Coordinates of C-alpha atoms and ligand atoms in Angstrom, one line a residue:
X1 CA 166.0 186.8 9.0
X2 CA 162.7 188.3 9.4
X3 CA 159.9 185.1 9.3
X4 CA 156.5 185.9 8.8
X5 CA 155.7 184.3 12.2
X6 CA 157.8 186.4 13.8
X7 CA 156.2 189.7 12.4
X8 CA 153.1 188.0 13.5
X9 CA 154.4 187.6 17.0
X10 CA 155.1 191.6 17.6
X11 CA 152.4 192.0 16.0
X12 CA 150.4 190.4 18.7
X13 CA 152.6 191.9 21.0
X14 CA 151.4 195.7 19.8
X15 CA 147.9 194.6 19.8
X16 CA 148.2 193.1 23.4
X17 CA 150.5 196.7 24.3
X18 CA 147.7 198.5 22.4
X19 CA 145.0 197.5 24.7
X20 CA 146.8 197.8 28.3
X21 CA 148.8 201.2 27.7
X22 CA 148.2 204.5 27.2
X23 CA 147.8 205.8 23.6
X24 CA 150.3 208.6 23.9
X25 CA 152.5 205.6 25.3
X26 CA 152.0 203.5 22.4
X27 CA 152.8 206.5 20.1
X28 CA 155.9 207.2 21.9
X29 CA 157.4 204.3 22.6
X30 CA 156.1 201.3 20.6
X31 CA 154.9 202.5 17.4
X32 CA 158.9 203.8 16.8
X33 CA 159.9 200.7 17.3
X34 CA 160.8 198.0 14.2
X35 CA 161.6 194.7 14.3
X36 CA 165.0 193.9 12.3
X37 CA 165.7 190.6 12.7
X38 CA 163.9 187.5 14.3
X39 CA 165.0 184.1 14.5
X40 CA 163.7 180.8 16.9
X41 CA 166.3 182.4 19.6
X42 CA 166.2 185.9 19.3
X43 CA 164.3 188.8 18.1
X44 CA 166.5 192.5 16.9
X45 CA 164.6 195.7 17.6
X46 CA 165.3 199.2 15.8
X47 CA 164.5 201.7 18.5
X48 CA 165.3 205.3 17.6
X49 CA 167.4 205.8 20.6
X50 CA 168.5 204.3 23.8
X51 CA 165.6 205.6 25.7
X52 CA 163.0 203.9 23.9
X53 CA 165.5 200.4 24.8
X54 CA 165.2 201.4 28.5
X55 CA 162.1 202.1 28.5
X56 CA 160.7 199.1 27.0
X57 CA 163.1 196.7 29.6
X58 CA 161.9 198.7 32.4
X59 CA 158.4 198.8 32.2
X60 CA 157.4 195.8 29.6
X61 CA 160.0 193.0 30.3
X62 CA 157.4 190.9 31.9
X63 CA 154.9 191.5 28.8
X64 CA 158.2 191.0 26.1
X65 CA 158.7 187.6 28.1
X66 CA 155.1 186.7 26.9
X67 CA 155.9 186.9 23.5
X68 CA 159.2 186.9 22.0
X69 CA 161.8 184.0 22.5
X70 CA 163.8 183.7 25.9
X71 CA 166.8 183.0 27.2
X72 CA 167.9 180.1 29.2
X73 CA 167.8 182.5 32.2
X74 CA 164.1 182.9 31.1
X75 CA 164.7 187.0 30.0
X76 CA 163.5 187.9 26.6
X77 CA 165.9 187.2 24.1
X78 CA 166.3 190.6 22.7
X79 CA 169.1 192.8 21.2
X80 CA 168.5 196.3 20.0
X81 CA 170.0 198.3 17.3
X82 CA 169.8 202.4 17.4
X83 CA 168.1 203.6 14.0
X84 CA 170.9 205.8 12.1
X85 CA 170.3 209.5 13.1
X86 CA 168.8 212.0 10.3
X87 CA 170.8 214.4 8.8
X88 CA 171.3 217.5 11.0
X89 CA 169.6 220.6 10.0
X90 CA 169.8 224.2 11.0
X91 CA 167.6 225.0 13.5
X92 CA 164.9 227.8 14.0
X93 CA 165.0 229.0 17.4
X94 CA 161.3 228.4 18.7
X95 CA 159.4 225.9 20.4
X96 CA 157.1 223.7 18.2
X97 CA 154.1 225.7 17.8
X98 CA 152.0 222.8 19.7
X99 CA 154.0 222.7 22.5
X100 CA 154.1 226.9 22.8
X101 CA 150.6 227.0 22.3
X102 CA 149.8 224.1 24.8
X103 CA 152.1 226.5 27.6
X104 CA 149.7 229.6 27.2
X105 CA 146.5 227.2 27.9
X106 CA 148.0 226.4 30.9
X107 CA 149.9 229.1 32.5
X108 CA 147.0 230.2 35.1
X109 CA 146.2 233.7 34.9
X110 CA 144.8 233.8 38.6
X111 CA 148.4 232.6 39.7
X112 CA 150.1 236.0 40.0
X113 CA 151.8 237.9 43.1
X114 CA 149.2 240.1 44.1
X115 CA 147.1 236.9 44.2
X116 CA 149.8 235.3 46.4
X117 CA 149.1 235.9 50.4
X118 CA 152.0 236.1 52.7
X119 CA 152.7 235.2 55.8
X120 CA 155.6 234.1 58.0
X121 CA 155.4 230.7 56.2
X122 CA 155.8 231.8 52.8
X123 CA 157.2 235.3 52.8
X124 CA 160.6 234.6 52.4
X125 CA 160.3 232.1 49.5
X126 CA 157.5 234.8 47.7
X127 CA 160.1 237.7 47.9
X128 CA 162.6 235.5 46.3
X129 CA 160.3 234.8 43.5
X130 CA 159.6 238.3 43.2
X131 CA 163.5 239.2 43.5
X132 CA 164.3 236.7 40.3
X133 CA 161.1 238.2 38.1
X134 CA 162.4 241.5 38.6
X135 CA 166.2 240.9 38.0
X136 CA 166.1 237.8 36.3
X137 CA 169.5 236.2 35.7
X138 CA 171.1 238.3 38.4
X139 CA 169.6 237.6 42.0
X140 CA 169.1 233.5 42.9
X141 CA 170.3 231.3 40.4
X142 CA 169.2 229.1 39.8
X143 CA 166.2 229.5 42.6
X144 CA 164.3 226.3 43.8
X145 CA 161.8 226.5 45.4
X146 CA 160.7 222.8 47.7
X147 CA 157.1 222.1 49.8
X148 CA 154.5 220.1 50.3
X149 CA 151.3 219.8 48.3
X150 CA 149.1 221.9 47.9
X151 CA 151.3 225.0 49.3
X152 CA 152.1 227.5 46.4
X153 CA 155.3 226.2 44.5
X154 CA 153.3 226.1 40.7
X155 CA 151.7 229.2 42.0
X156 CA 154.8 231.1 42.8
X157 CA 156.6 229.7 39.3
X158 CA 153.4 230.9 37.1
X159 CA 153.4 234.9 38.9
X160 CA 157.4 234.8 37.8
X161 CA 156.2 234.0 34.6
X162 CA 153.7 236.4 34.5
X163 CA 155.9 239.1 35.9
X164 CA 158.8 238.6 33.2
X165 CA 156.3 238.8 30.8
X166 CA 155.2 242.0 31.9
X167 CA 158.6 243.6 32.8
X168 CA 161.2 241.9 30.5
X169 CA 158.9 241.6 27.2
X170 CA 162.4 241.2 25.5
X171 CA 163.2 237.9 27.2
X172 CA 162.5 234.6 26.4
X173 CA 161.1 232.7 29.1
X174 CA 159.4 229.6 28.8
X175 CA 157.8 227.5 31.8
X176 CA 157.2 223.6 31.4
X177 CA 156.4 220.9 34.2
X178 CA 159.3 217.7 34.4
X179 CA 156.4 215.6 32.9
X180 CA 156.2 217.9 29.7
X181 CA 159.8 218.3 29.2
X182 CA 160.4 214.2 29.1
X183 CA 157.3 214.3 26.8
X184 CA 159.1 217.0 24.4
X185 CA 162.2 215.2 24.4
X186 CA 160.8 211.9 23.6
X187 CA 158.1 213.3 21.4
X188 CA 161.6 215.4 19.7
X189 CA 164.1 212.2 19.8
X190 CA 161.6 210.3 17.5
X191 CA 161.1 212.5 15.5
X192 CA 165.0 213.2 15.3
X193 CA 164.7 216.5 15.9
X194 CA 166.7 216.6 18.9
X195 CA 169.0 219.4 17.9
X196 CA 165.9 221.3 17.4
X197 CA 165.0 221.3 20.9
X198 CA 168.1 221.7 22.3
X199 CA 168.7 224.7 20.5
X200 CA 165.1 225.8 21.9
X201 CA 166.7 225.3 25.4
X202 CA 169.9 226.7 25.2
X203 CA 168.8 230.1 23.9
X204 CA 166.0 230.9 26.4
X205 CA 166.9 233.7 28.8
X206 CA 164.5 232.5 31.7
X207 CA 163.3 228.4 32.1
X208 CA 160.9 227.4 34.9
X209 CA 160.7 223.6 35.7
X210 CA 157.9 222.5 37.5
X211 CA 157.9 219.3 39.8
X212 CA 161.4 217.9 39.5
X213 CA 160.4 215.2 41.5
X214 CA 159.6 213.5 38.6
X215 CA 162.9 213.1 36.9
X216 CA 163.5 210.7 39.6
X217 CA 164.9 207.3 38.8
X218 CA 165.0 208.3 35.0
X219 CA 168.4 208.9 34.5
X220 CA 168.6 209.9 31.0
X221 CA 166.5 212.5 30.8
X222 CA 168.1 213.6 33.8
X223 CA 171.3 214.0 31.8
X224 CA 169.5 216.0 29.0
X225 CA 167.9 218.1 32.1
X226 CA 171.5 218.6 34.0
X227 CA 173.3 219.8 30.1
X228 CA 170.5 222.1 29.6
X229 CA 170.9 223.7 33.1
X230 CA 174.5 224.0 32.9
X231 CA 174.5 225.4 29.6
X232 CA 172.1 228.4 30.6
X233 CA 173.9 228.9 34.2
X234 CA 177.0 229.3 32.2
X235 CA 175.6 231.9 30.5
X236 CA 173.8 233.7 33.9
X237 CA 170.2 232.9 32.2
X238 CA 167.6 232.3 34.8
X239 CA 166.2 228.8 36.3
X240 CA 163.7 228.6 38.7
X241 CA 162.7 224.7 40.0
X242 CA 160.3 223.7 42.4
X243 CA 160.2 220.1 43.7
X244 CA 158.6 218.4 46.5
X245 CA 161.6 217.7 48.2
X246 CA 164.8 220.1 49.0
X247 CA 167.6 218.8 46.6
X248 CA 169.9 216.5 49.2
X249 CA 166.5 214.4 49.6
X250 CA 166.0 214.1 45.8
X251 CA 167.1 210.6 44.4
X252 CA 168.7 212.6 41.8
X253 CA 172.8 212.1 40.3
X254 CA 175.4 214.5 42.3
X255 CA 175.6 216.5 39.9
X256 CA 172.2 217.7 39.3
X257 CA 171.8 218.0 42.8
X258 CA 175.3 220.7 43.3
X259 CA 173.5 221.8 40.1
X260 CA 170.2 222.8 41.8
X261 CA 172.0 223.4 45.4
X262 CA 174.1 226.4 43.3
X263 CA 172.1 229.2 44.2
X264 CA 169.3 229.5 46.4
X265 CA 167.2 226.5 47.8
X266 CA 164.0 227.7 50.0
X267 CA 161.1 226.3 50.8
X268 CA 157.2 227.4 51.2
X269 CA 156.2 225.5 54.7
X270 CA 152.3 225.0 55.6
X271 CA 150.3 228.4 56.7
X272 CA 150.0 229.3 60.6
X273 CA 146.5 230.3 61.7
X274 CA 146.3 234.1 60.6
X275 CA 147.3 233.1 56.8
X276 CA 145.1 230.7 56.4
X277 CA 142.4 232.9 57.5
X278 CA 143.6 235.4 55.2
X279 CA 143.8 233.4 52.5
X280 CA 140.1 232.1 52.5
X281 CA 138.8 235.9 53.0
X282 CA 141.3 236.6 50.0
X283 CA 139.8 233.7 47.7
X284 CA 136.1 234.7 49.4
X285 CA 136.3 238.2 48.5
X286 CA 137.5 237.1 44.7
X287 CA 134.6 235.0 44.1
X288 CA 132.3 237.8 45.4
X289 CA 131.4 236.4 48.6
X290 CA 131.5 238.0 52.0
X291 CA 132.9 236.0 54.7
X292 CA 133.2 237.1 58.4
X293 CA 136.7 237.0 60.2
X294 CA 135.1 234.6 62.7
X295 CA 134.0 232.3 60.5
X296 CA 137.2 232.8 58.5
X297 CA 138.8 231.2 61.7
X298 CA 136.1 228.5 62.5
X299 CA 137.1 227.1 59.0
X300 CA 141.2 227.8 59.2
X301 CA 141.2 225.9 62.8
X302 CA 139.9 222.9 61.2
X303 CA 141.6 222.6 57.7
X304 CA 145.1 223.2 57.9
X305 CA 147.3 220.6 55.9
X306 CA 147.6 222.6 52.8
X307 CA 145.9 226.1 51.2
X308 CA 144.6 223.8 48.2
X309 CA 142.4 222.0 50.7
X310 CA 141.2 225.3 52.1
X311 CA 140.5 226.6 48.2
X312 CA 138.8 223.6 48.2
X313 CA 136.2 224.4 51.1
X314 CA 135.8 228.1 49.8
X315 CA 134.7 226.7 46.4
X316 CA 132.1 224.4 47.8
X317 CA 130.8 227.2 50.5
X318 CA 130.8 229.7 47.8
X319 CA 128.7 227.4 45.6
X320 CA 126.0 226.4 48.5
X321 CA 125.4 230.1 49.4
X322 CA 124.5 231.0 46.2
X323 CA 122.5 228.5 45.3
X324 CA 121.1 228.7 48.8
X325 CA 120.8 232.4 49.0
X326 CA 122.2 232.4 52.9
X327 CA 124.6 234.0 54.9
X328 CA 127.7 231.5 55.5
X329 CA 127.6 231.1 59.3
X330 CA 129.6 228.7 61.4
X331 CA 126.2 226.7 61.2
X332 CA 125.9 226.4 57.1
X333 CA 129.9 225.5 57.5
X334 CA 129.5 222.8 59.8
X335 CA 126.7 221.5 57.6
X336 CA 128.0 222.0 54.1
X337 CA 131.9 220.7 54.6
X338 CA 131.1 218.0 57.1
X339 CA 133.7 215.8 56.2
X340 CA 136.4 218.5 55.4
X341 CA 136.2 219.2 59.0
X342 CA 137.4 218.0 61.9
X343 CA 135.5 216.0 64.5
X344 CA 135.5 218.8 66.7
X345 CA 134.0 221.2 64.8
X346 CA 132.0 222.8 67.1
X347 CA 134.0 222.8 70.5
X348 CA 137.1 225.1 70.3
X349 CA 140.4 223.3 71.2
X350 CA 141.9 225.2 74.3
X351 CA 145.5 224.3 75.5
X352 CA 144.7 222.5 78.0
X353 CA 143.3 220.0 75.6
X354 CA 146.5 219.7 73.8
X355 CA 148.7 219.5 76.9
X356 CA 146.3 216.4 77.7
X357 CA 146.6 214.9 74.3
X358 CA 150.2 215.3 73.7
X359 CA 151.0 213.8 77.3
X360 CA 148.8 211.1 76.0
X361 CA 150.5 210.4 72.9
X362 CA 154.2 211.0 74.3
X363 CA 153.8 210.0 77.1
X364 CA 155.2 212.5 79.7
X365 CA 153.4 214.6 82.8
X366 CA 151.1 217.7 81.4
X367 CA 152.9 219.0 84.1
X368 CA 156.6 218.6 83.0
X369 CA 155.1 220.1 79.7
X370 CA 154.4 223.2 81.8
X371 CA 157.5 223.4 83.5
X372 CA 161.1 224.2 82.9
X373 CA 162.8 220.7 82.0
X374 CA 165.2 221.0 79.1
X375 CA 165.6 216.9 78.5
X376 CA 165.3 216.3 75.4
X377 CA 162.0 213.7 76.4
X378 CA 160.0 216.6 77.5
X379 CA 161.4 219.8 75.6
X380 CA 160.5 218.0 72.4
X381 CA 156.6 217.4 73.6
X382 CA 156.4 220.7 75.1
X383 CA 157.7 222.1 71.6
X384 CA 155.2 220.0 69.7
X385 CA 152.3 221.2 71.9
X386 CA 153.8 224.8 71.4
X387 CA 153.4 224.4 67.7
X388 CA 149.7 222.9 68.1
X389 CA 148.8 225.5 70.0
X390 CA 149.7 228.3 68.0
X391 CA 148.2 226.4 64.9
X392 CA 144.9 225.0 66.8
X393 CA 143.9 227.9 69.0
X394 CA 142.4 231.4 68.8
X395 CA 144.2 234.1 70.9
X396 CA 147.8 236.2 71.3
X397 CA 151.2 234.5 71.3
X398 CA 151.5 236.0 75.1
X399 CA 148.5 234.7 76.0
X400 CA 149.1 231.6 74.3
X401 CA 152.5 231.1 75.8
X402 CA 151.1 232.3 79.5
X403 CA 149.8 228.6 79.5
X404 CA 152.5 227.1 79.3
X405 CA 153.8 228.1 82.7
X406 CA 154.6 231.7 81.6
X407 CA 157.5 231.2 79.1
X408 CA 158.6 234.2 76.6
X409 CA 156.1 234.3 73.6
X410 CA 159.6 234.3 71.5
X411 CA 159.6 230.6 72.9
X412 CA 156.4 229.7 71.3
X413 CA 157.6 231.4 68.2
X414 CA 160.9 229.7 68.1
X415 CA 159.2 226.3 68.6
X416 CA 156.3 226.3 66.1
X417 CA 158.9 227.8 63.8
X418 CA 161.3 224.1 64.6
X419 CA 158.5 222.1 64.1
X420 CA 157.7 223.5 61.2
X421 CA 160.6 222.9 59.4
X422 CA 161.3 219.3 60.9
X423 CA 157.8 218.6 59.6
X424 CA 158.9 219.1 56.0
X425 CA 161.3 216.1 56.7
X426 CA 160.6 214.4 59.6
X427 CA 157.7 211.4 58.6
X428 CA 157.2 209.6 62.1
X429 CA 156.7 213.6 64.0
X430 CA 154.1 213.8 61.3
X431 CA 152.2 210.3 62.3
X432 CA 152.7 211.6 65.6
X433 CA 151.1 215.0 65.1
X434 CA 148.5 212.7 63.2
X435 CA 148.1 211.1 66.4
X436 CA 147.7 213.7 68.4
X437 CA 145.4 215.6 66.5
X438 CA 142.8 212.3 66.1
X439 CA 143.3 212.1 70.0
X440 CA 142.1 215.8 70.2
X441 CA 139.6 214.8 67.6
X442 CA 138.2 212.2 70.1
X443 CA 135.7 213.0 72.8
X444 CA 137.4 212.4 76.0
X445 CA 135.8 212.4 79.8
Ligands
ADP1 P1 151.8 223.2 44.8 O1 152.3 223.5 43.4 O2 152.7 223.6 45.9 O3 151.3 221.8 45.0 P2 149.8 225.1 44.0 O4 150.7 226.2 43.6 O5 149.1 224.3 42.9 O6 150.5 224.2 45.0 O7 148.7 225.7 45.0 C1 147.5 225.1 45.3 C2 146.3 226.1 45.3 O8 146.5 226.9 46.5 C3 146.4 227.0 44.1 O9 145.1 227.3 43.7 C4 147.0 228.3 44.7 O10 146.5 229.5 44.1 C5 146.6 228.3 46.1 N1 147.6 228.9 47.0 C6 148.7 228.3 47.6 N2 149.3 229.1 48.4 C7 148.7 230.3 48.3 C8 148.8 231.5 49.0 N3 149.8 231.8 49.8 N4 147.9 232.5 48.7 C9 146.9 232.3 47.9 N5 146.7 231.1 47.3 C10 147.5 230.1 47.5
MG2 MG1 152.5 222.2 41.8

């Protein structure tokens, strides 16, 4: 029985939902939503599938509690009823025209290949990418690509795009981040068009998922995700993922992950030193700007987490010189990034000072970094200051490796290259790189 108090209550309930959520949040997952039956002990919601149910007991079971009747156990008092599905029609195979034209806004024409700078950190995972643009379907499959912020993954998925596009006019490719997908499919499931959108999926030749990290923890959408990707592997169509995470680290079912482990998993690792630089003359020289290799390197040495960060500096330099009219010197960059540097800006970091620093914070000899010992204690510092070096200062691998007690330069290599890919996983090395770095950072007697 439906009492008019009872109407009144969800009523309420909408207004209060209204007023603390999102409006695409209230259209998506409240406004679907009926009220059946309601007595004194319990209240019987239509939702139009069991995703809208989940959603509304995982995120709004405290607000629910508020207003509708609970149980002895003090949970709402709730039972839900799925809304009888609409008959099936036939359906045409294309993307809503909102969501296709919404796709072309965002696929960023600056994100291509050519636009794309290599270097030892990146090259492999670029000529992947490039391998499944020009073959799609028939190199990696599916191809996932995993990194940090900030480090190319949405870059590298957008030139693929752009390349099938340009080569493989036939195919039908179609890119979308996790976040749109689960939008689609809620925004498809209300409006029982499901079929509609499945059909979409199933026929596209090439599908490019952006930032599977957010299908964590929501397990139904990861179903939807996992049929679609088997149905187009089946048929050798082309996926490319990227994620922040490699797949094994994903809190993702089994099955999607053997799904995403099937063909090939690499990742895009932060810059050394020479990309870097590279990269801000490349981004310099496209915004018309001329910037010397010294300087290039004054600025790489001190930002070095992630190329967004370093986009990030080259847009604000850019802007200051033009509006200042003045040459960009080591000077105007001290004084117009200030805080995007580091402390040190204007004393270069020789090895010495990261022997010192990393004996500090590991607390072994600078001398048993320079020597021979192969104990785990003091070959793992010695690696870590290998890797710092190479990232921190100017000058040749030989040189850099004479140093450190004249090892091989191949033993720098092989060391910055370790670190670098324990990095990706390994959170306490990066709090200890942290502190290491903020030791460097600090002037020291
Ligand atoms: P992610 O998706 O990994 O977080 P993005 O692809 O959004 O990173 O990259 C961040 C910014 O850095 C973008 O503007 C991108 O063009 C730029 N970028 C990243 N890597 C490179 C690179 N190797 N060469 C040129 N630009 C790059
Ligand atoms: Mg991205």
């Amino acid at each position: 029985m439906l009492t008019r108090n009872c109407q009144e209550t969800w009523s309420q309930f909408l207004e209060y939902i209204e007023e603390h959520a999102s409006a695409t949040e209230v259209e998506n997952w409240f406004k679907p939503v009926k009220v059946l039956e309601a007595t004194e002990q319990q209240l019987t919601l239509e939702v139009p599938n069991i995703f809208v149910q989940e959603y509304l007991l995982n995120n709004y079971k405290k607000e629910l509690a508020l207003f509708v009747p609970l149980q002895a156990d003090g949970e709402p008092a709730l039972r839900f009823a799925i809304a009888p599905t609409a008959a099936r029609k036939a359906a045409p195979v294309s993307a809503p025209p909102e969501v296709a034209e919404e796709q072309q806004i965002r696929l960023n024409g600056a994100y291509t290949f050519d636009n794309f700078i290599e270097g030892p950190s990146n090259q492999f995972v670029k000529s992947a990418a490039m391998g499944v643009a020009n073959k799609p379907g028939k190199s990696y499959n599916p191809l996932f690509i995993h990194g940090g912020v900030g480090l190319g993954k949405t870059h590298l998925l957008h030139a693929i795009v752009h390349n099938i596009k340009k080569q493989h006019k036939k195919l039908r490719c179609h890119w979308i981040t996790t976040e749109g997908f689960i939008n689609e499919l809620v925004h498809h499931l209300r409006t029982k068009s499901i079929d509609r959108m499945k059909h979409f999926y199933r026929s596209l030749d090439v599908l490019l998922v952006d930032d599977i990290q957010f299908l964590q923890n929501r397990l139904n959408f990861e179903e939807e995700i996992c049929n679609t990707f088997e149905a187009l592997l089946q048929q050798s169509r082309q996926i490319v993922i990227t994620s922040d995470k490699a797949p094994g680290q994903l809190k993702l079912s089994e099955r999607m992950v053997a799904r995403m482990e099937w063909g090939l998993v690499t990742n895009v690792c932060v810059p050394d030193l020479e990309t870097r630089v590279a990269i801000l003359q490349h981004k310099a020289e496209q915004r018309g700007v001329a910037l010397s290799q010294k300087v290039a390197f004054f600025i790489a040495e001190q930002i070095f987490h992630n190329v967004r960060q370093l986009e990030g500096a080259i847009n604000r330099l850019c802007a200051y010189c033009r509006f200042l009219s003045q040459e960009i010197t080591e000077e105007f960059v001290s004084n117009t990034l200030g805080e995007l540097l580091l402390p040190t800006a204007h004393k270069a970091i020789s090895v010495e000072d990261i022997l010192s620093s990393v004996a500090t914070v590991f607390d072994v000899r600078v001398s048993d970094l320079r020597g021979s010992t192969r104990t785990k204690e003091i070959a793992f510092p010695r690696q870590v200051a290998m890797y710092l070096a190479k990232e921190l200062v100017k000058g040749s691998l030989s040189k850099l490796s004479a140093s450190f007690g004249g090892k091989a330069h191949s033993t720098l290599l092989h060391a910055w290259n370790k670190i670098v890919l324990q990095l990706e996983k390994d959170e306490p090395l990066r709090r200890q790189l942290q502190m290491v770095r903020r030791h460097l950072a600090t002037p020291h007697q």
